[in-house]
Each structure stands twice: as C-alpha cells, then as structure tokens.
CSV table of C-alpha atoms in Angstrom, one decimal:
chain,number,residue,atom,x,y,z
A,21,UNK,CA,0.0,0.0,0.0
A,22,UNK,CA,3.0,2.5,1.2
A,23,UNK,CA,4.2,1.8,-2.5
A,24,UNK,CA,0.9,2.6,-4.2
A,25,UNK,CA,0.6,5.8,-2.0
A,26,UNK,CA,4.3,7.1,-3.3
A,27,UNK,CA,3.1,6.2,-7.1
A,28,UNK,CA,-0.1,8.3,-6.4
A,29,UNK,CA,2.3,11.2,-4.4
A,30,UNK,CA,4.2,12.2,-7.9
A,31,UNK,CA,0.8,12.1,-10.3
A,32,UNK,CA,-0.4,15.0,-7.8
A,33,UNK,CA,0.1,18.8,-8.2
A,34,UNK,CA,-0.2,21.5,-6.6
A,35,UNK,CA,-3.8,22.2,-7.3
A,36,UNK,CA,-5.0,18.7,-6.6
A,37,UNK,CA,-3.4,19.1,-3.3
A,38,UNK,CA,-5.0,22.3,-2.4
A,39,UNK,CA,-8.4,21.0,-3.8
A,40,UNK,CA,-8.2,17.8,-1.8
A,41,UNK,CA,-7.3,20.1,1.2
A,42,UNK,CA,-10.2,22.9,0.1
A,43,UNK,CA,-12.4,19.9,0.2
A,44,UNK,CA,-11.2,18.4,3.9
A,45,UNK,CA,-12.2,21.9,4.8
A,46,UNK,CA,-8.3,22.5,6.0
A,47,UNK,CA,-7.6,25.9,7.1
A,48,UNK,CA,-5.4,27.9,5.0
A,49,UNK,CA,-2.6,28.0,7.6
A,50,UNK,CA,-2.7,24.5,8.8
A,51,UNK,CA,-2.2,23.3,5.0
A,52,UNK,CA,1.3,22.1,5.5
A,53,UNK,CA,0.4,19.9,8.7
A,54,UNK,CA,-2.7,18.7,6.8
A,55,UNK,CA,-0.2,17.2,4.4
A,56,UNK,CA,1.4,15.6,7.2
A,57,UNK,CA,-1.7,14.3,8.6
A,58,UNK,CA,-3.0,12.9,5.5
A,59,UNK,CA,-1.3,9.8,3.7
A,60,UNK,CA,-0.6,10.2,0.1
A,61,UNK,CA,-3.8,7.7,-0.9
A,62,UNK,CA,-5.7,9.6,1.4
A,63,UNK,CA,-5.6,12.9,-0.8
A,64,UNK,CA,-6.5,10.7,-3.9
A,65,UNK,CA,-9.4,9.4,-2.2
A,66,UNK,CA,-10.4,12.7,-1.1
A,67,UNK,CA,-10.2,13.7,-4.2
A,68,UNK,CA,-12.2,10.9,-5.4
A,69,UNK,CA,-15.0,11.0,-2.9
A,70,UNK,CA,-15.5,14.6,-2.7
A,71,UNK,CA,-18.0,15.0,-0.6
A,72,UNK,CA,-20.9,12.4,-1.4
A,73,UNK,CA,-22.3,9.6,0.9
A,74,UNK,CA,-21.1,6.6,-1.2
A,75,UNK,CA,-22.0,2.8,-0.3
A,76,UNK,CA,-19.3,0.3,1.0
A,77,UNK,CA,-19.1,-1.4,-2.4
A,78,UNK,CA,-19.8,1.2,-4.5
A,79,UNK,CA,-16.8,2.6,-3.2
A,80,UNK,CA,-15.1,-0.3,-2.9
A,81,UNK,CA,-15.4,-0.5,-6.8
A,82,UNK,CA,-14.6,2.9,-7.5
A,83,UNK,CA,-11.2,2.9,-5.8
A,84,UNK,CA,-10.4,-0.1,-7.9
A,85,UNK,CA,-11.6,1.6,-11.0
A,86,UNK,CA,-9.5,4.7,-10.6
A,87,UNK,CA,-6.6,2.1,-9.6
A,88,UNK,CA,-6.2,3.9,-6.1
A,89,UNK,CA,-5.2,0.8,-4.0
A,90,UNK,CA,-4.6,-2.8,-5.0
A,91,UNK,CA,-7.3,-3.8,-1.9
A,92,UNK,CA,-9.8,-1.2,-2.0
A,93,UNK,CA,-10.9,-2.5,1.1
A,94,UNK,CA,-7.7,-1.7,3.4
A,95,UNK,CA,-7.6,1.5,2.2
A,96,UNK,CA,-11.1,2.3,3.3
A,97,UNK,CA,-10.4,0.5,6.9
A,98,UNK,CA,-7.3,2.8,7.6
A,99,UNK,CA,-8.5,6.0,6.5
A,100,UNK,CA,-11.8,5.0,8.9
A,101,UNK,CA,-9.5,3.9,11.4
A,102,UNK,CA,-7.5,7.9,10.9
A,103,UNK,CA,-11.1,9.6,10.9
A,104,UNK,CA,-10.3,10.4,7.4
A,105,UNK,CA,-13.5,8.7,6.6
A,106,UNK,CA,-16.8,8.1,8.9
A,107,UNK,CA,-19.7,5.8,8.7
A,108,UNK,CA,-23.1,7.3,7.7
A,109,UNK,CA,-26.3,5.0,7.5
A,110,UNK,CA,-28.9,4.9,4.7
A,111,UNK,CA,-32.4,4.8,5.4
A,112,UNK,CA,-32.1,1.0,5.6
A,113,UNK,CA,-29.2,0.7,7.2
A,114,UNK,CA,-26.9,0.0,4.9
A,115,UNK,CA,-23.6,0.9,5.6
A,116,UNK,CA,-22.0,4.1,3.6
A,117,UNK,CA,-19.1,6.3,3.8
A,118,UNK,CA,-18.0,10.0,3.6
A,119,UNK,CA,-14.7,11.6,3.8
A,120,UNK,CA,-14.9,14.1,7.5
A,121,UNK,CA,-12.5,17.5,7.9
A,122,UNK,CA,-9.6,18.6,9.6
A,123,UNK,CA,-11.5,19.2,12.6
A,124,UNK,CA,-12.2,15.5,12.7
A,125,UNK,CA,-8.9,14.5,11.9
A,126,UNK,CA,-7.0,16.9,14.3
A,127,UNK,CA,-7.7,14.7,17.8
A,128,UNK,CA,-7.3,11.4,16.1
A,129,UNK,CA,-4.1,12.4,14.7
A,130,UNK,CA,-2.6,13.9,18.0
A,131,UNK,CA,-4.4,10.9,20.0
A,132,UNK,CA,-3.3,8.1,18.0
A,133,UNK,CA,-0.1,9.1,16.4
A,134,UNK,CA,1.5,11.1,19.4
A,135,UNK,CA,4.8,10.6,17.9
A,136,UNK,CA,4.1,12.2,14.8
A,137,UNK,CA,2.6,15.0,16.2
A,138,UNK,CA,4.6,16.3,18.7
A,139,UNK,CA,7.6,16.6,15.3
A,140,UNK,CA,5.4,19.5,14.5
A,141,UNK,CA,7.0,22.6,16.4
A,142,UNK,CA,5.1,23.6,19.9
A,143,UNK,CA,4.6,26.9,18.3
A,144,UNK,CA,2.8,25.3,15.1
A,145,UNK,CA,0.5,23.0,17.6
A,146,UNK,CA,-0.6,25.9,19.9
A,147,UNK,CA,-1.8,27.9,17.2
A,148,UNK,CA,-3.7,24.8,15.7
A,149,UNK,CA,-5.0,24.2,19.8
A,150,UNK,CA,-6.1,28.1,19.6
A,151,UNK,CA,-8.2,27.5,16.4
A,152,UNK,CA,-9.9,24.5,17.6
A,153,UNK,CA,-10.9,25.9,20.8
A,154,UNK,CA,-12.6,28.6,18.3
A,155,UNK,CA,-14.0,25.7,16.1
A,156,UNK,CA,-15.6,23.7,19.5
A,157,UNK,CA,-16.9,27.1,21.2
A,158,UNK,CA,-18.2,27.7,17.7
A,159,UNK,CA,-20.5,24.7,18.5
A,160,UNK,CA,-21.3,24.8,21.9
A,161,UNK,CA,-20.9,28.0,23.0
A,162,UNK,CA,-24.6,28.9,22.5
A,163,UNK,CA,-25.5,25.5,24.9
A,164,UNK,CA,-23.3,26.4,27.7
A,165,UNK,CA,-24.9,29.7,27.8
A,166,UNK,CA,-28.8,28.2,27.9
A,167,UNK,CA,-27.1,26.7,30.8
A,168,UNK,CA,-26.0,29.4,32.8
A,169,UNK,CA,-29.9,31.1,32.4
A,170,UNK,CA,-30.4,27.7,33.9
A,171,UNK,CA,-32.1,25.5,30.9
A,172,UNK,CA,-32.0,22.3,31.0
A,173,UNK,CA,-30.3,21.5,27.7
A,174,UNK,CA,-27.7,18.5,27.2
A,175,UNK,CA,-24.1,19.2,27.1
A,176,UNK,CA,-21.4,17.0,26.6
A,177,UNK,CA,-19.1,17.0,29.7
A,178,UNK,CA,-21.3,19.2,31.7
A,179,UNK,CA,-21.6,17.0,35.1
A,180,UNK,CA,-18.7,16.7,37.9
A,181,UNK,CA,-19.3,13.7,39.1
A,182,UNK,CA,-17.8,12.1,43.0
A,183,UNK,CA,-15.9,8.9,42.2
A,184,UNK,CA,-18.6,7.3,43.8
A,185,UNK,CA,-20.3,8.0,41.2
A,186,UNK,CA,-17.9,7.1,38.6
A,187,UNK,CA,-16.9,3.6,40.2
A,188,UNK,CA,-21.0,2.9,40.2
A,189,UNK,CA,-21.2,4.2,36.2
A,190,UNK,CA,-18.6,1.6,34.9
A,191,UNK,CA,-20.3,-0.8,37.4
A,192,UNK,CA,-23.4,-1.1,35.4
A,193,UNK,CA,-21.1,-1.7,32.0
A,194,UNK,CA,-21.2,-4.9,30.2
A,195,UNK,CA,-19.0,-3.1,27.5
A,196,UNK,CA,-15.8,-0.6,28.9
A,197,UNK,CA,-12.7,0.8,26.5
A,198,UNK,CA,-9.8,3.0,27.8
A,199,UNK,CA,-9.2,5.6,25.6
A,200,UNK,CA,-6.4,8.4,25.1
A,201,UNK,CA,-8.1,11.7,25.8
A,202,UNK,CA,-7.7,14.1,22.7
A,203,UNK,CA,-7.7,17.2,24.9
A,204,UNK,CA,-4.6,16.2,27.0
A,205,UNK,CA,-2.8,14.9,23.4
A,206,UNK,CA,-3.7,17.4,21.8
A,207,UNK,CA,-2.5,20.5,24.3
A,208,UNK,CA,0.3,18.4,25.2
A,209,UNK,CA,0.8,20.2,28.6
A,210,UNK,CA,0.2,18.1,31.5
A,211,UNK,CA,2.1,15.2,33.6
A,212,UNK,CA,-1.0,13.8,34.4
A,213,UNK,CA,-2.4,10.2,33.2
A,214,UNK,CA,-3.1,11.0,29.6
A,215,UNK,CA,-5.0,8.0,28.4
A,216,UNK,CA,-8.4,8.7,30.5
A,217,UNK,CA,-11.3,8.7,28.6
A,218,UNK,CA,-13.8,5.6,29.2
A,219,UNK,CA,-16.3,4.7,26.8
A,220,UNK,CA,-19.3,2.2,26.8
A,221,UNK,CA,-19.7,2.8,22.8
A,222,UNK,CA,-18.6,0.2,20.1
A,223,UNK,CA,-20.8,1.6,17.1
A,224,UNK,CA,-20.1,3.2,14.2
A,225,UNK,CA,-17.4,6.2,14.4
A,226,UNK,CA,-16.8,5.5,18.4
A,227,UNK,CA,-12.8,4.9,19.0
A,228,UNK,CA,-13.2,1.1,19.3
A,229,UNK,CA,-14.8,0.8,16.2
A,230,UNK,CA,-12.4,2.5,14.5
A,231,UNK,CA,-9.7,0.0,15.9
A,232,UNK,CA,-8.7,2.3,19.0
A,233,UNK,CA,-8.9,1.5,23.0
A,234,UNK,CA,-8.2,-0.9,25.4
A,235,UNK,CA,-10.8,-3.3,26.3
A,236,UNK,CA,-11.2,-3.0,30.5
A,237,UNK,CA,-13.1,-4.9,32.9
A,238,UNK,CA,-15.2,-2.6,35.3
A,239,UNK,CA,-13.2,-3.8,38.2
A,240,UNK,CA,-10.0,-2.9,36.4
A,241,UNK,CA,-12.1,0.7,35.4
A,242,UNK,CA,-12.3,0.9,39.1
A,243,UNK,CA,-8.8,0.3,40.1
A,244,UNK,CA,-7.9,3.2,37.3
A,245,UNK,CA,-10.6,5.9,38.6
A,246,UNK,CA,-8.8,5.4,42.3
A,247,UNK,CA,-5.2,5.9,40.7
A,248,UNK,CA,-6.6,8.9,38.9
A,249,UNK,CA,-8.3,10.5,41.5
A,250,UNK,CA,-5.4,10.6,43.4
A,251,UNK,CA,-3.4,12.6,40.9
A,252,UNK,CA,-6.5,14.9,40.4
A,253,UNK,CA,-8.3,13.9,37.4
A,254,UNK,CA,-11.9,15.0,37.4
A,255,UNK,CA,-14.7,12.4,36.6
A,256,UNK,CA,-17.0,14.4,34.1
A,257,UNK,CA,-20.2,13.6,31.7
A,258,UNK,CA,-23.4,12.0,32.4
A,259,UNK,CA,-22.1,8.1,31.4
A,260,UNK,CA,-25.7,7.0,30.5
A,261,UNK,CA,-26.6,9.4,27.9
A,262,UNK,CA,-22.8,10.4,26.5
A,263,UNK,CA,-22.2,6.4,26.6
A,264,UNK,CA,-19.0,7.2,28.9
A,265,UNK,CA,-17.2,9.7,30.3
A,266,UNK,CA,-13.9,11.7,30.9
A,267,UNK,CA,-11.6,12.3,33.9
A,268,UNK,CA,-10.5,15.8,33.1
A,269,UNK,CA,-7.7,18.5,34.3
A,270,UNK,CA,-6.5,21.6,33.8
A,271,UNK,CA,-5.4,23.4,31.9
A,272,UNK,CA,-6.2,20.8,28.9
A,273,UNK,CA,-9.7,20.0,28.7
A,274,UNK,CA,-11.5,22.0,25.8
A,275,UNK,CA,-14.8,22.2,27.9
A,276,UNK,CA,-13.3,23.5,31.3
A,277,UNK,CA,-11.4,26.1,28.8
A,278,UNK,CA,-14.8,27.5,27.5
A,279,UNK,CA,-16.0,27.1,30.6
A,280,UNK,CA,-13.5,29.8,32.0
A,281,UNK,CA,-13.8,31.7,29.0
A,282,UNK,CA,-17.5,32.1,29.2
A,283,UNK,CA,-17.3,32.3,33.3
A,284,UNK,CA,-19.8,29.4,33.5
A,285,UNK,CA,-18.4,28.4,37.0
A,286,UNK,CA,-20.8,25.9,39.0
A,287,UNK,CA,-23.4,25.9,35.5
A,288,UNK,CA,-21.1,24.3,33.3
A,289,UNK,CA,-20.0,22.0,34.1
A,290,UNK,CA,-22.7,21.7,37.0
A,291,UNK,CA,-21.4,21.1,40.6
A,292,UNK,CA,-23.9,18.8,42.8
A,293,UNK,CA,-21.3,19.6,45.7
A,294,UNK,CA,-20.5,22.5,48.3
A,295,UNK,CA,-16.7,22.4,49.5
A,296,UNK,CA,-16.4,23.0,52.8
A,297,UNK,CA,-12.9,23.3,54.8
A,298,UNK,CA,-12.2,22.9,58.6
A,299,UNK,CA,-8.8,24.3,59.5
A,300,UNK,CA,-8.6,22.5,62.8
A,301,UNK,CA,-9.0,19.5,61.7
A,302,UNK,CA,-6.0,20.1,58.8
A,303,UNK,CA,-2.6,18.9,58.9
A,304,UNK,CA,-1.1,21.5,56.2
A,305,UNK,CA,0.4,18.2,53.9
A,306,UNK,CA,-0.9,20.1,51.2
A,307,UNK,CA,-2.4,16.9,49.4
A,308,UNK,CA,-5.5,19.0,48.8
A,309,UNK,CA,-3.2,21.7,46.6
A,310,UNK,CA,-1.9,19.1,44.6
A,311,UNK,CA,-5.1,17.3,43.4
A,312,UNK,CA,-7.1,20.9,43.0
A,313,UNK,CA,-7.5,21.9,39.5
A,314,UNK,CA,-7.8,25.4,40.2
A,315,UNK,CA,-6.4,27.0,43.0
A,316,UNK,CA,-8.9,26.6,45.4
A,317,UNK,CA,-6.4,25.4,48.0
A,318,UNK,CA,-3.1,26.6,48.2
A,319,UNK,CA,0.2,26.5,50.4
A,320,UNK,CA,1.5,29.7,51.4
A,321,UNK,CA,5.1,30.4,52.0
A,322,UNK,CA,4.7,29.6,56.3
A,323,UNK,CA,4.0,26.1,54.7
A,324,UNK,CA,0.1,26.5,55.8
A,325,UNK,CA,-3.3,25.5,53.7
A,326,UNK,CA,-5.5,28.2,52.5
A,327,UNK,CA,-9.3,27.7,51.0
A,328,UNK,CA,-10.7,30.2,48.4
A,329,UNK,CA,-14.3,29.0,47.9
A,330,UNK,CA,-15.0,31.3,45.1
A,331,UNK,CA,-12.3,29.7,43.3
A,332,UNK,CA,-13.6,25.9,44.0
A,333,UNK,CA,-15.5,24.3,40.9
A,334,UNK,CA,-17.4,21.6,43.0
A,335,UNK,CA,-15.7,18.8,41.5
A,336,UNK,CA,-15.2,17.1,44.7
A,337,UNK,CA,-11.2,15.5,44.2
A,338,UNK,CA,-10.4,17.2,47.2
A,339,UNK,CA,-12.6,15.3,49.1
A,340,UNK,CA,-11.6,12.2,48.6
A,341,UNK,CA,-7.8,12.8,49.3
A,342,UNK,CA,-7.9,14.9,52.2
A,343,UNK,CA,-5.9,12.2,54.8
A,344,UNK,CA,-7.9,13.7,57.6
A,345,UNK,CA,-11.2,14.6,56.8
A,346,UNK,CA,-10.6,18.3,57.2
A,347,UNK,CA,-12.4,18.6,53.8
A,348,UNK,CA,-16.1,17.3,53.3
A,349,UNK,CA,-19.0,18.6,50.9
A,350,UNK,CA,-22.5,18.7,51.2
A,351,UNK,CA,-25.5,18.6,48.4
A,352,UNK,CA,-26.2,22.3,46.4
A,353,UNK,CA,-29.7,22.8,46.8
C-alpha cells in the first residue's frame, strides 16, 4: 500500500493538493500539517470522494476503478481507522461512507499518532489548539450559555461527578474501552495520566470501532478511577446518555477552557457539591493543593493551607484525598 501511495504522491500537483485540502475543509494556515496528517492515498481518495455519501461497495469498486489501491478494502479500513472517513447510515441501514475535515482529523491524529505529532513545532500546535478551541466554542458555546440562564439543555461533559459516582457508572457496564483523551494529546501540557477517557460505545465512528482503545473490565475501570483521583483527574459527563465519560484536568480539557472563557463556573460544568474546609481539623500536607485543578487550595510560604471558595469548581477531588477529613461537601440545593 505505502508503495501505491508514493506512485499516487508524484501524479499530484499543486492544485490537486489544495483541492483535496479545500475539500477536507483545511484551514489555510494548517495546510502544510494537513499534508502531514494525510497519507498520500488519502488525498486521492479525497479527491475521489468529494463530498458524497457513497456505499461500501460502491466505493469499494470505485477505488479499484480509478486504480487507487490494490485492496480497495484496506484502504477504506485505515482512513476509517484515521477519521479520514466516517460511517453514515442509509435509510435501511446500509452501511456508507464520507470523507470528514480537519477538525475531525485533528484529535485522532494527536491521539493516536503522538509521535508524529509532537515533530510539528510547539509553536505550530498551539496555534492549531487556539483555532480548535474557536471551532468547538463555535458549536457549543450557545449550549453552555442556555445553561448558565439555567435550561436544561444537554451538554457533553457538563456534570462533575464524585468517584462514587464514577466507580457505580462503569459498574453497570457490560462493554468498557480506555481511551487516550484528545484534549490532553492534543495540548500536550500536563504530567497527568493521559490516556483517561472511558467509553461504553462500540458503534459506528466511536474509538473502538475504529480500531482504537483498550478493552477493561469494570473492576480494572475501578482500580484506574482510584489511581486517577489521586493525581487529580476529574470524573466528568453523564455516562448513560454520553455512553462514557472523561476524567478531566487543567489546563487541557477543551470544555473547562470555555468554561473559564464564558465564566460558566458551578453551571457548566454543573457542581452537585459545596466544598467545605475545617482548618482545625487540617494537617497543612498540602495533598488537597496538589489534586485541586484550580487553585482553590493553596500553600502559602509559612508552609500553611488556604481555602478560596469562590475559586472551587465543585468537583469534589479534594474530598476524597484529604488524609484527615478536614475537607467534606455537602449537596447544592
């Protein structure tokens, strides 16, 4: 296949390029790391496809017409597999495909081929990080506002659960994957677990149907959600109706970001939980300023704990690390 995709390389020019890319919906200024994120037969497929809904074997039988791949069929399962491509369902069913964007491709690429992204200069990825924070408050920007006038409208990541509550959600799963977390590839900043995300989906366009994840037992998702918690990962999602959830941080998740940006603090996403602090009961370790994702608690310079509640999200972490009990919460009514 690599030697089909160097044969298909040199029949390409310039314009074919930049109409392959027009058509991926690229950005003008992300054009020469769209090149890098898109495999030579993947731009002649692109090209081919444009932007119609074709059937499996329809395409199956186009890509062998146009002599794009000897097995028209691998070529279809890795550029699914890359988000190059995604599954859309006829009225019956039956299975089609379309070619996706950039946007799409983005996450996968920095999720799934870590070592390929991080050659792209720091520089390079932040601006790309900047625009797709644009691109995903774009979309949900309007939502997390509803929100905050207090509607209840769905939102992806928009509930801090307790662990609790996160050991009793993968509890209930027949079906559990471990999943990198795009936000953390992506932005590429934090020394926290990276591979965090658990999902209950296996249907079309999910990660595991793509050919992505590690399949985990629930007790094994249990064991993980302890570990994480105590380095201050943040279970967050309603697991029923996103089919799974995230254990986020800061400063890398996209939706704490708009959160911060839009000042949606306690609406989005929603605390269940009041913080409360008892400084006689606290032993200064500072546990409680390591785990907290935003300041909340911090150590001053005489080596002492301080609590800013107006800086506390209501995501609970706290609680569950603090050795002595000096931190407990109670429901928001």
């Amino acid at each position: 296949m690599e030697e089909d995709s160097q044969m298909e390389l040199k029949q390409l020019t310039m314009e074919e390029k930049n109409k392959a890319l027009d058509l991926f919906d690229t950005p003008v200024q992300f054009r020469p790391e769209a090149l890098k994120m898109l495999s030579q037969q993947e731009l002649k497929l692109i090209l081919l496809m444009e932007k119609e809904c074709i059937p499996e074997k329809e395409l199956e039988k186009r890509i062998g017409e146009a002599g794009l791949a000897r097995c028209p069929e691998a070529l279809i399962a890795s550029a699914y597999s890359r988000a190059v491509l995604c599954k859309v369902r006829d009225e019956n069913g039956g299975l089609q495909y379309q070619v996706t964007d950039f946007y799409s491709r983005f996450p996968y690429y920095a999720q799934f081929e870590y070592e390929e992204y991080v050659r792209i200069p720091r520089a390079r990825r932040e601006l790309m990080n900047q625009w797709d924070l644009e691109v995903y408050m774009s979309y949900y920007e309007d939502v997390v506002k509803a929100k905050m006038r207090g509607e209840d409208v769905f939102m992806h990541d928009g509930d801090f659960m307790t662990l609790e509550e996160a050991c009793e959600a993968v509890m209930k799963q027949d079906f559990i994957c471990r999943v990198p977390c795009n936000c953390k590839y992506m932005m590429d900043v934090t020394d926290k677990p990276r591979d965090v995300c658990i999902h209950f989906r296996h249907d079309d366009n999910s990660a595991w149907d793509r050919g992505h994840g590690q399949r985990i037992t629930a007790e094994q998702a249990v064991e993980l959600l302890h570990e994480w918690n105590k380095r201050g990962l943040m279970p967050n999602g309603k697991p029923e109706e996103e089919g799974g959830f995230c254990n986020c941080d800061c400063p890398s998740c996209y939706p704490i970001q708009m959160a911060k940006k839009l000042g949606s603090q306690g609406k989005y996403p929603r605390a269940y939980w009041q913080i409360h602090w008892d400084e006689s009961r606290c032993i200064n370790c500072g546990r409680c300023t390591q785990v907290c994702n935003f300041q909340a608690f911090t150590m001053g310079e005489d080596k002492k704990v301080s609590f800013d509640p107006a800086k506390c999200w209501g995501c609970t972490v706290c609680t569950e690390n603090c050795p002595k009990g000096a931190i407990t919460r109670t429901p928001i009514k």
